[in-house]
CSV table of C-alpha atoms in Angstrom, one decimal:
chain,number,residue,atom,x,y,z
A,12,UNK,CA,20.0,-13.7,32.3
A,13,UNK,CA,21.2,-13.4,28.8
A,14,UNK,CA,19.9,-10.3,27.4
A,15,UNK,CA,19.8,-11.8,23.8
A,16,UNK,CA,16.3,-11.8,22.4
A,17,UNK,CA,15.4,-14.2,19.8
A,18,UNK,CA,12.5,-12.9,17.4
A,19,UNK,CA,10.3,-14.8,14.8
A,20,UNK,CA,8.2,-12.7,12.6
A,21,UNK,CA,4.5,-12.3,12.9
A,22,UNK,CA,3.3,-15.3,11.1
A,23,UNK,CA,5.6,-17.8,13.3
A,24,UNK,CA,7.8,-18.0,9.9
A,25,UNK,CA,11.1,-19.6,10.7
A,26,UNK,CA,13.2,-16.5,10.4
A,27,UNK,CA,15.3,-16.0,13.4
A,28,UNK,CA,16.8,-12.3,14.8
A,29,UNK,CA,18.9,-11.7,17.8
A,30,UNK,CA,19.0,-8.3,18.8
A,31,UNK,CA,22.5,-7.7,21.0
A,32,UNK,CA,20.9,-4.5,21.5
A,33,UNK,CA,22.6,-1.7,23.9
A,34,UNK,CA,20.8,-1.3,27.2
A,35,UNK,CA,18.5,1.9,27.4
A,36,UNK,CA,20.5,3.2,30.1
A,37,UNK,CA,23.7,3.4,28.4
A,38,UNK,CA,25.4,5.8,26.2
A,39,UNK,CA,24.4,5.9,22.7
A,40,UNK,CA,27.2,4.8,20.1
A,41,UNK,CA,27.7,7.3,17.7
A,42,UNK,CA,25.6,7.2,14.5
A,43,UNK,CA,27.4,5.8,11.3
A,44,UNK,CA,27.0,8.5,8.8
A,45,UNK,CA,23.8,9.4,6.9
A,46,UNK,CA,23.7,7.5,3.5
A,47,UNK,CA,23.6,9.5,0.6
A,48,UNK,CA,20.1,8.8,-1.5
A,49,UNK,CA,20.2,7.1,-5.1
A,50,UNK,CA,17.7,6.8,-7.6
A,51,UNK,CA,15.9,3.7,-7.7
A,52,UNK,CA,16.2,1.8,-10.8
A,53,UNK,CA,12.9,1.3,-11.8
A,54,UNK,CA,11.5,-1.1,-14.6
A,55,UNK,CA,10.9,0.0,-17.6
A,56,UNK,CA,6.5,-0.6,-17.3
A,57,UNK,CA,6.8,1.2,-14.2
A,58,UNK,CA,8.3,4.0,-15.9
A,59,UNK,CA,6.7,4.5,-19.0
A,60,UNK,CA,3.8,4.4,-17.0
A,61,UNK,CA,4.6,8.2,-15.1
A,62,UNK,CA,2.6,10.4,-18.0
A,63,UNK,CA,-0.3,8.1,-17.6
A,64,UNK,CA,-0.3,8.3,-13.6
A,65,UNK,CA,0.0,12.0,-13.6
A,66,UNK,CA,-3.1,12.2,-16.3
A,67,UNK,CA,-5.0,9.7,-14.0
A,68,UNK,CA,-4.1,11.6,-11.1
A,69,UNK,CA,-5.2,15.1,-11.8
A,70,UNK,CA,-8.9,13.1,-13.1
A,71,UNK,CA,-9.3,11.9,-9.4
A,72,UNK,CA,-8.6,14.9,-7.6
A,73,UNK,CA,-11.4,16.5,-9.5
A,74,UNK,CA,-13.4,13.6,-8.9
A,75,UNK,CA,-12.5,13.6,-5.1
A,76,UNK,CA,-13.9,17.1,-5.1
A,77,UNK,CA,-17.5,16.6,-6.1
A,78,UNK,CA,-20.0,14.0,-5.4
A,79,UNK,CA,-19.7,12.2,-8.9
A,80,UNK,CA,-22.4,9.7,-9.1
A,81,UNK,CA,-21.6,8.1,-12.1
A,82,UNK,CA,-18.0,7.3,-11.0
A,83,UNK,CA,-17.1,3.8,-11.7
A,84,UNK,CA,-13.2,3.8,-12.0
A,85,UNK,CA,-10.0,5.3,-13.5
A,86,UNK,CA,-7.5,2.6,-15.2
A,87,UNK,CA,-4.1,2.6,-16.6
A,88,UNK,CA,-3.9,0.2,-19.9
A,89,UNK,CA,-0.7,-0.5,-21.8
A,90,UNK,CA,-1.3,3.3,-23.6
A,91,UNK,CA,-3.7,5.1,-21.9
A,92,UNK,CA,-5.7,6.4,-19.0
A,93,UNK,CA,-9.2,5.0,-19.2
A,94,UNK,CA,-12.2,6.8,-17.1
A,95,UNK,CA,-15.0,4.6,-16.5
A,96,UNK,CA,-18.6,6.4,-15.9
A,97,UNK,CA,-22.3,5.0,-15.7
A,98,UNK,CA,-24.1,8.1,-17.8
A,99,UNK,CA,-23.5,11.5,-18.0
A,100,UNK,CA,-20.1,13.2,-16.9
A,101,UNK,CA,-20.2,16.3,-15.5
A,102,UNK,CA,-18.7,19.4,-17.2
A,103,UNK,CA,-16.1,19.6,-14.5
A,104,UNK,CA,-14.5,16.0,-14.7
A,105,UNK,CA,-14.7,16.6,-18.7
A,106,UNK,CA,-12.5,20.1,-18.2
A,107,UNK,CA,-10.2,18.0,-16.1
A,108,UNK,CA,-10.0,15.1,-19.0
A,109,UNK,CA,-9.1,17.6,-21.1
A,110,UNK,CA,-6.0,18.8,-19.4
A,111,UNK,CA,-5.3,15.7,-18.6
A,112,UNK,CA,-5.1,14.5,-22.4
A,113,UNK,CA,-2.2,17.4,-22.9
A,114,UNK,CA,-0.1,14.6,-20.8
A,115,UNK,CA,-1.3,11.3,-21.4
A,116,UNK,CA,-4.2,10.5,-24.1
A,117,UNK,CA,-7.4,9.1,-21.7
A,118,UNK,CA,-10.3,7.9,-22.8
A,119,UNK,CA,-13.8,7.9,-21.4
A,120,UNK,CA,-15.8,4.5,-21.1
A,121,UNK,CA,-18.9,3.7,-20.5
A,122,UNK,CA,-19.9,2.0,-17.3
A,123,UNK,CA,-22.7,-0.2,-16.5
A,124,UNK,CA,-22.8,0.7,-13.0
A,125,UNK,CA,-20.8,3.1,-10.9
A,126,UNK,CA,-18.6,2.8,-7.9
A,127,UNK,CA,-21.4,4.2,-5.6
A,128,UNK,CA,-23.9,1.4,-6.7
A,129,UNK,CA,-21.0,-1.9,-6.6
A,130,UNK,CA,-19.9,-0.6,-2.8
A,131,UNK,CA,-23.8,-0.8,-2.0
A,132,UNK,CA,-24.4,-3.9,-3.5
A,133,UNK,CA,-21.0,-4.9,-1.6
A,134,UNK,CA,-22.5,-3.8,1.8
A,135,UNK,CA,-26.0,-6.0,0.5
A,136,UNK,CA,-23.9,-9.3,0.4
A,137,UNK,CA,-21.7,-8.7,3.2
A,138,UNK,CA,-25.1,-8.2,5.4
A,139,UNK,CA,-26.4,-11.8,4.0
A,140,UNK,CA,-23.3,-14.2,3.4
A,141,UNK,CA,-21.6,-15.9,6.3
A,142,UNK,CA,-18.2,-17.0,6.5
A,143,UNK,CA,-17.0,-13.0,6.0
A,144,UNK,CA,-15.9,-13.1,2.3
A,145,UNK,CA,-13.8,-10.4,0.9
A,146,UNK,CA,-16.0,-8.0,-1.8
A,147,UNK,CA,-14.1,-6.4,-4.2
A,148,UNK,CA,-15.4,-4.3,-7.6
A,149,UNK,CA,-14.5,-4.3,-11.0
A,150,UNK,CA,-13.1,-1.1,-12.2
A,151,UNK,CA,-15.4,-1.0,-15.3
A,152,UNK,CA,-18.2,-1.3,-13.3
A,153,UNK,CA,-19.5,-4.4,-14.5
A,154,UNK,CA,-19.7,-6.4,-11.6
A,155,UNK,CA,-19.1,-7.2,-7.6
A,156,UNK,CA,-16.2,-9.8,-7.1
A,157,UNK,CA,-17.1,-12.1,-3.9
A,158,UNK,CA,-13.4,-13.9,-2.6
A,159,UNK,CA,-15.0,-16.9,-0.7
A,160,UNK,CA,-11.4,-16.7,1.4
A,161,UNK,CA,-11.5,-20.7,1.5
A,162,UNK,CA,-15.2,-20.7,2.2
A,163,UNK,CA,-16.4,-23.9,1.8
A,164,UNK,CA,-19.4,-24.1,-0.9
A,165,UNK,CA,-20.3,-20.2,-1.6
A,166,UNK,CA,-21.2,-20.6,-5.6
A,167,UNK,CA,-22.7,-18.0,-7.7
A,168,UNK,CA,-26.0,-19.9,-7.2
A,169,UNK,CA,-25.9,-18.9,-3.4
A,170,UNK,CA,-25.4,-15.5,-4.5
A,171,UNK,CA,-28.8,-13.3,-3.4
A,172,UNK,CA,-30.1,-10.7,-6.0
A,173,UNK,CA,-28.1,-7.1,-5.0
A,174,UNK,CA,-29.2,-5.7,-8.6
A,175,UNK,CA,-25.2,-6.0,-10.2
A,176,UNK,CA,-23.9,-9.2,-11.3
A,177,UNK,CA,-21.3,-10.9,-8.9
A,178,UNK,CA,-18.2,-12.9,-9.8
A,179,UNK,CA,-17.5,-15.9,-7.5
A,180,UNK,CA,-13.8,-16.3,-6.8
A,181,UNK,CA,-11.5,-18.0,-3.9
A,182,UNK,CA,-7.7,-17.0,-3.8
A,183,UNK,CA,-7.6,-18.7,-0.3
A,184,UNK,CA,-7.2,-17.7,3.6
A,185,UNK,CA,-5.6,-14.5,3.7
A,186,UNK,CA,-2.0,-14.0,5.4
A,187,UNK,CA,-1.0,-11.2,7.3
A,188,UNK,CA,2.9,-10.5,6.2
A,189,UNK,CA,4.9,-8.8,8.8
A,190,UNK,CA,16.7,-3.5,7.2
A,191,UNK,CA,18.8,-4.1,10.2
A,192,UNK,CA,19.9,-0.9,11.8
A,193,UNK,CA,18.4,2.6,11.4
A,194,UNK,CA,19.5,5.4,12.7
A,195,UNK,CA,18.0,8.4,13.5
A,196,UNK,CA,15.9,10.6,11.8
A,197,UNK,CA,13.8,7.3,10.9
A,198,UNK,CA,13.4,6.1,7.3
A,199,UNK,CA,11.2,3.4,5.2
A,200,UNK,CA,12.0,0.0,4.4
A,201,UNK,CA,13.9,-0.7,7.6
A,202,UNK,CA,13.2,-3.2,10.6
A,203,UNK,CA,10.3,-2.7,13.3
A,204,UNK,CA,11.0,-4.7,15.9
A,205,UNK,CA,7.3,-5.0,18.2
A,206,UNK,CA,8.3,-7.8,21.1
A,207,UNK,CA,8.9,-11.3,19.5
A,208,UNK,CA,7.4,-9.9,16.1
A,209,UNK,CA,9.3,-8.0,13.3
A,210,UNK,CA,7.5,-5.8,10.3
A,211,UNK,CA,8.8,-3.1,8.4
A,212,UNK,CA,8.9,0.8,8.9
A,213,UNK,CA,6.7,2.1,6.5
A,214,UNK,CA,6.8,6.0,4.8
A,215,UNK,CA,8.2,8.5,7.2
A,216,UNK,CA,5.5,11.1,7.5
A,217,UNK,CA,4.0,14.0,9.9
A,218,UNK,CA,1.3,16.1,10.8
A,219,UNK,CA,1.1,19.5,11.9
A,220,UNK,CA,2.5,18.7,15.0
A,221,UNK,CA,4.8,15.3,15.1
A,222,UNK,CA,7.0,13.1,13.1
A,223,UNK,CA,5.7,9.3,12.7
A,224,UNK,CA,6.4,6.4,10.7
A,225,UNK,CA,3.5,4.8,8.9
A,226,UNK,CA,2.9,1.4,9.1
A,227,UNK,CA,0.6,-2.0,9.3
A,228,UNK,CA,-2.2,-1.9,12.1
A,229,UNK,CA,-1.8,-5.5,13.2
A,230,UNK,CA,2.3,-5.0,13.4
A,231,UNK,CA,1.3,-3.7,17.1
A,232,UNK,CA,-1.3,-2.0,19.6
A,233,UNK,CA,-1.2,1.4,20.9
A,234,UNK,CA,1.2,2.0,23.6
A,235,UNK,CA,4.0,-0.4,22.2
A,236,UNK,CA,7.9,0.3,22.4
A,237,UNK,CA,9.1,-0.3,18.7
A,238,UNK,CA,12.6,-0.4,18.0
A,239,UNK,CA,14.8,-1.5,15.3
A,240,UNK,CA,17.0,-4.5,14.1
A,241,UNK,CA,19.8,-3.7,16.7
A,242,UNK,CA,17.2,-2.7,20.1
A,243,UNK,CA,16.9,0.7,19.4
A,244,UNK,CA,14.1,2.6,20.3
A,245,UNK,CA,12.6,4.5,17.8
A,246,UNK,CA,9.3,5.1,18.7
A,247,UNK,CA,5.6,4.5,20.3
A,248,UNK,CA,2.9,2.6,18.3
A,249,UNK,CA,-0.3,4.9,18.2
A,250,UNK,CA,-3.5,5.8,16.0
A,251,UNK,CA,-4.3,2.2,15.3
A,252,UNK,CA,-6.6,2.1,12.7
A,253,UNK,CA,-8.2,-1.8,12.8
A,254,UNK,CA,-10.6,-1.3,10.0
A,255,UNK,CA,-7.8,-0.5,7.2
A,256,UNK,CA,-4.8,-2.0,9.2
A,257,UNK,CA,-3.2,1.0,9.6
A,258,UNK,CA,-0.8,3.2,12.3
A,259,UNK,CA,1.7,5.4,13.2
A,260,UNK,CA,4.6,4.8,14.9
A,261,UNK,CA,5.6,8.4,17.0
A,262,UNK,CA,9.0,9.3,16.0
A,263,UNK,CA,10.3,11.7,18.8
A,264,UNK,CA,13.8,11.3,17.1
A,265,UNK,CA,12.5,12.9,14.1
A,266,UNK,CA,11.9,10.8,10.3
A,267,UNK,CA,13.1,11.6,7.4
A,268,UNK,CA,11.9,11.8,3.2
A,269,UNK,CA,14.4,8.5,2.7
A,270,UNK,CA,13.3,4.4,2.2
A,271,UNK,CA,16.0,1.7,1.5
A,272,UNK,CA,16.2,0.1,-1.7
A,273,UNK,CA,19.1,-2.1,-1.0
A,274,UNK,CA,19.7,-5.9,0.5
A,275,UNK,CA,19.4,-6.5,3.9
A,276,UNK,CA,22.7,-5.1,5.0
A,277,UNK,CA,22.8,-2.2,2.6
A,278,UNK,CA,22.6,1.2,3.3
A,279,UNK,CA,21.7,2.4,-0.7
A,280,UNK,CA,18.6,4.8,0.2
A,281,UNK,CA,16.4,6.6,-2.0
A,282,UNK,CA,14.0,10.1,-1.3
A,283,UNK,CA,10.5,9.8,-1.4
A,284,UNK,CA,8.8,12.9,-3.2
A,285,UNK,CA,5.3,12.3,-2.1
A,286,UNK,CA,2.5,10.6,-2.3
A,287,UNK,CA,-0.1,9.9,-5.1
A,288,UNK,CA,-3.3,7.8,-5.7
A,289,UNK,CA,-3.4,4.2,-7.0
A,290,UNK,CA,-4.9,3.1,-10.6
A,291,UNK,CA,-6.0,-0.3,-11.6
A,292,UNK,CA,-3.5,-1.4,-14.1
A,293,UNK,CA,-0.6,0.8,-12.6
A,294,UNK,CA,2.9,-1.4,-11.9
A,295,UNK,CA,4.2,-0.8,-8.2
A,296,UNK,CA,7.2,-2.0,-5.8
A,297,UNK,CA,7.1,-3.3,-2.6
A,298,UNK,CA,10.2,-2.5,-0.2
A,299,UNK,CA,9.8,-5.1,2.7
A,300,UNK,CA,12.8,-5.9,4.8
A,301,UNK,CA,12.1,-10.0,4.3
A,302,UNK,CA,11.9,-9.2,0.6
A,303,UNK,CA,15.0,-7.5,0.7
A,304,UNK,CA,16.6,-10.5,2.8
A,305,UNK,CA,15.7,-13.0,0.0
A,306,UNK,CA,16.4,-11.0,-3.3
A,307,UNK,CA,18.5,-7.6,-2.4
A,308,UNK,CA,16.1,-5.5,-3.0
A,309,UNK,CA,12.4,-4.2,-3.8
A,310,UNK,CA,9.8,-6.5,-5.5
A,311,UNK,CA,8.4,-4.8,-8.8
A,312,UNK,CA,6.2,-6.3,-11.4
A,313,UNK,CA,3.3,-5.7,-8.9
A,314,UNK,CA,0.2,-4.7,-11.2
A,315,UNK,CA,-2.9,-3.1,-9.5
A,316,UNK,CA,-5.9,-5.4,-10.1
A,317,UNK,CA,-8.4,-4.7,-7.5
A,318,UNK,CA,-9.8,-2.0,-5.1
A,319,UNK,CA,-12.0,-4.2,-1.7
A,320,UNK,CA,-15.4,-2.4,-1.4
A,321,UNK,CA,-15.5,-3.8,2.6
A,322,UNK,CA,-14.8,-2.0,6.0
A,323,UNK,CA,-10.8,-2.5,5.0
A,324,UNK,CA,-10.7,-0.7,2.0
A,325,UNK,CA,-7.6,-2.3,0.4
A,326,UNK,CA,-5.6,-2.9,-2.7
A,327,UNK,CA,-4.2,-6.0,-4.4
A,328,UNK,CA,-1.8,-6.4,-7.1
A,329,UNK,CA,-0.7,-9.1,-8.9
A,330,UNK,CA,3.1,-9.8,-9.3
A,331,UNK,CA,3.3,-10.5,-13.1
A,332,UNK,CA,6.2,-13.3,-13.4
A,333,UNK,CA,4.6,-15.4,-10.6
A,334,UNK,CA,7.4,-14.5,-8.4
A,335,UNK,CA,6.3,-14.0,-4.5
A,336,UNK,CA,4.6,-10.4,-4.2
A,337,UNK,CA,5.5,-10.2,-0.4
A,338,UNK,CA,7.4,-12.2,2.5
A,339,UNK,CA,6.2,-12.5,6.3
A,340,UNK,CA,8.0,-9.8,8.1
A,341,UNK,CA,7.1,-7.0,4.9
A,342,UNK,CA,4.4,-5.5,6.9
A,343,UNK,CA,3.7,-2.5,7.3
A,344,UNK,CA,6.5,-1.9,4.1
A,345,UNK,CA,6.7,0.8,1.7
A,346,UNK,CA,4.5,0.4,-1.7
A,347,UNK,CA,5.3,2.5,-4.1
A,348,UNK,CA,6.0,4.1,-7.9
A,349,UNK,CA,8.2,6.1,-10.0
A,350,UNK,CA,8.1,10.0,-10.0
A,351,UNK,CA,8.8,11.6,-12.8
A,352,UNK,CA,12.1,13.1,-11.4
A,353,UNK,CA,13.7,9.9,-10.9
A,354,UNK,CA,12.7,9.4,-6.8
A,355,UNK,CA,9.8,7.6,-5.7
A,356,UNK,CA,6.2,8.4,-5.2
A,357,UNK,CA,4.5,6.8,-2.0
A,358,UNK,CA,1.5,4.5,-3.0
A,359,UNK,CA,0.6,2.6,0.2
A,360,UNK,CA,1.5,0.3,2.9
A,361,UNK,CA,2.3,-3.7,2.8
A,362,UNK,CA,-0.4,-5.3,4.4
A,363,UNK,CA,-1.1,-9.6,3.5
A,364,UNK,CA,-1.2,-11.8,1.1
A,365,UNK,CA,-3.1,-15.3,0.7
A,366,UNK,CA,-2.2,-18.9,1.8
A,367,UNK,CA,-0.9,-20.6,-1.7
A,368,UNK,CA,-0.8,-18.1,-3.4
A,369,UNK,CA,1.6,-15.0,-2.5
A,370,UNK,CA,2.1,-13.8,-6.0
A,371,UNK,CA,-0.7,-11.2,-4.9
A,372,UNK,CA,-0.5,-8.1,-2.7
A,373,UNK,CA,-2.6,-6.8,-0.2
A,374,UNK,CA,-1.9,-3.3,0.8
A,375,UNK,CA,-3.6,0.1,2.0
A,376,UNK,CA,-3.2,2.9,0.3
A,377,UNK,CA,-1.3,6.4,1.2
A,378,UNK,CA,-4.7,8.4,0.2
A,379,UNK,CA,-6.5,6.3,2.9
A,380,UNK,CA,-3.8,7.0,5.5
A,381,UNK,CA,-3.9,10.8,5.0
A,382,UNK,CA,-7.7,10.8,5.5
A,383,UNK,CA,-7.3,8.5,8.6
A,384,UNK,CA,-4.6,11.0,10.0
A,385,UNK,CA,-4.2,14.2,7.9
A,386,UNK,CA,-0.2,13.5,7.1
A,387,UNK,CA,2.4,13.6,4.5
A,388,UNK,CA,5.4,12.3,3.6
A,389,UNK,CA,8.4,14.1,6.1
A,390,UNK,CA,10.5,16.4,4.7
């Protein structure tokens, strides 16, 4: 029997893999030398966005500490932070606005209802409409966004009452979107070969105890062998996380702080710092390996839009040339921004887009995953 595997990606996409792969019982080759890592050339949005990220991020850990009622969002516009809240803000967040202004200027806005009261009126509609639409919230606070995901005649005048106005929007049936050869320790960006389905390794990170590679839940179940574009193993698929399409992929092997940026065949890597929260407005990248097959590289241009207030708890961003956001076979893909240093800051993991319409993103991100499994990036 030939022992020539022929792989499709996830969505039964016509892209076509044979892994010539060395049998598990025989010697290893020896590994091709590490390549050195490169700065990612980032565009320039992305990176005049950086003061304005680490403003917005030192707001949200102080928000993340305290209970916040009045919460409604934090935004990045074209020159400033903006920190929605429904009445009054606490001393605390106002201290941390403060020092926040000494990097980027931020303004405070008022909010007609707060991130507490959209999820709940989220949780109201789910509980009453059929067809299982997608909520999502506003980051002003002004409203709850219902995606009818192709449902057929869900209009604002089927909406019930939930006490916050409600946006009625359909972007179609969602898509789930699933480099060749890694080596050793593992990096992100590269091929993840699951059986007759291929994704993309996601951030390599750890715990206190193991290396992993992070990636898309539905790229596997727990238990499964994943190895790379060439048949090697690089780890078991574990910690599944259905509810925000998450995993981990154990890395015996070790992983490492590294992600290709390059075309399908290129080694050009670049280090990941860290990881960071994600702002409405913010501009990302996306390094899937079908991505990097079509265009040589990451896709940028993604803008943050929206933040899903259901059991999945995602992100989507718009790609803002009306270029294709993401490819079947980027699952489970890094997502991610500039650091101030030059390297990249990890913002989340590549997760679907919609039928028709792949100019938008769906993703999970990074501050999710390390309260689903208490990791960071490797080092």
């Amino acid at each position: 029997m030939n022992d020539n595997r022929r792989l499709g990606t996830a969505l039964g996409i016509a892209v076509a893999l044979v892994i010539t792969g060395t049998p598990a019982t025989a010697a290893a080759p020896p590994a091709p030398p590490q390549p050195a890592a490169q700065r990612f050339a980032f565009p320039a949005e992305a990176r005049r966005q950086i003061p304005l990220t680490q403003a917005a991020s030192a707001i949200r850990r102080t928000v993340e500490q305290g209970t916040n009622t009045g919460y409604a969002g934090l935004e990045l516009q074209d020159d400033r932070v903006v920190l929605w809240w429904k009445g009054t803000v606490p001393a605390e967040v106002r201290q941390a606005v403060g020092t926040a202004r000494r990097t980027a200027p931020v303004q405070i806005a008022t909010a007609a209802h707060s991130l507490r009261e959209l999820r709940a009126a989220g949780a109201r509609l789910r509980g009453s409409l059929t067809g299982k639409p997608r909520i999502k919230y506003a980051v002003d606070g002004s409203r709850v966004v219902v995606d009818t995901a192709g449902g057929a005649g869900l209009t604002t005048a089927r909406i019930p009452e939930v006490g916050v106005p409600v946006e009625v929007v359909d972007q179609g049936a969602r898509v789930l979107t699933s480099r060749r050869d890694d080596w050793p320790e593992w990096k992100g960006g590269a091929d993840q070969i699951n059986g007759n389905s291929r994704c993309t390794t996601g951030f390599p990170v750890r715990n206190s105890s193991a290396d992993f590679i992070l990636t898309a839940g539905h790229c596997g179940s727990n238990g499964d062998q994943i190895r790379d574009g060439v048949g090697e193993f690089i780890g078991t698929f574990t910690g599944d996380r259905d509810d925000h399409d998450i995993a981990l992929v154990h890395t015996p092997s070790g992983a490492d702080n590294l992600m290709y940026v390059g075309g399908l065949d290129s080694n050009v890597v670049t280090t990941v710092e860290g990881w960071d929260w994600v702002f409405p407005g913010e501009y990302l990248c996306q390094s899937g390996g079908s991505s990097a097959r079509d265009t040589g590289g990451p896709v940028c241009g993604l803008r943050v839009e929206k933040f899903n207030t259901d059991s999945g708890d995602a992100v989507e961003a718009r790609q803002v040339d009306g270029r294709p956001a993401v490819r079947g076979g980027d699952s489970g893909g890094p997502v991610f921004g500039p650091s101030a240093s030059g390297n990249v800051i990890a913002k989340g993991i590549n997760n679907y887009t919609y039928v028709g319409n792949n100019t938008i993103l769906g993703f999970q991100d990074f501050g999710t995953a390390t309260r689903d499994y208490g990791i960071w990036i490797a080092d």
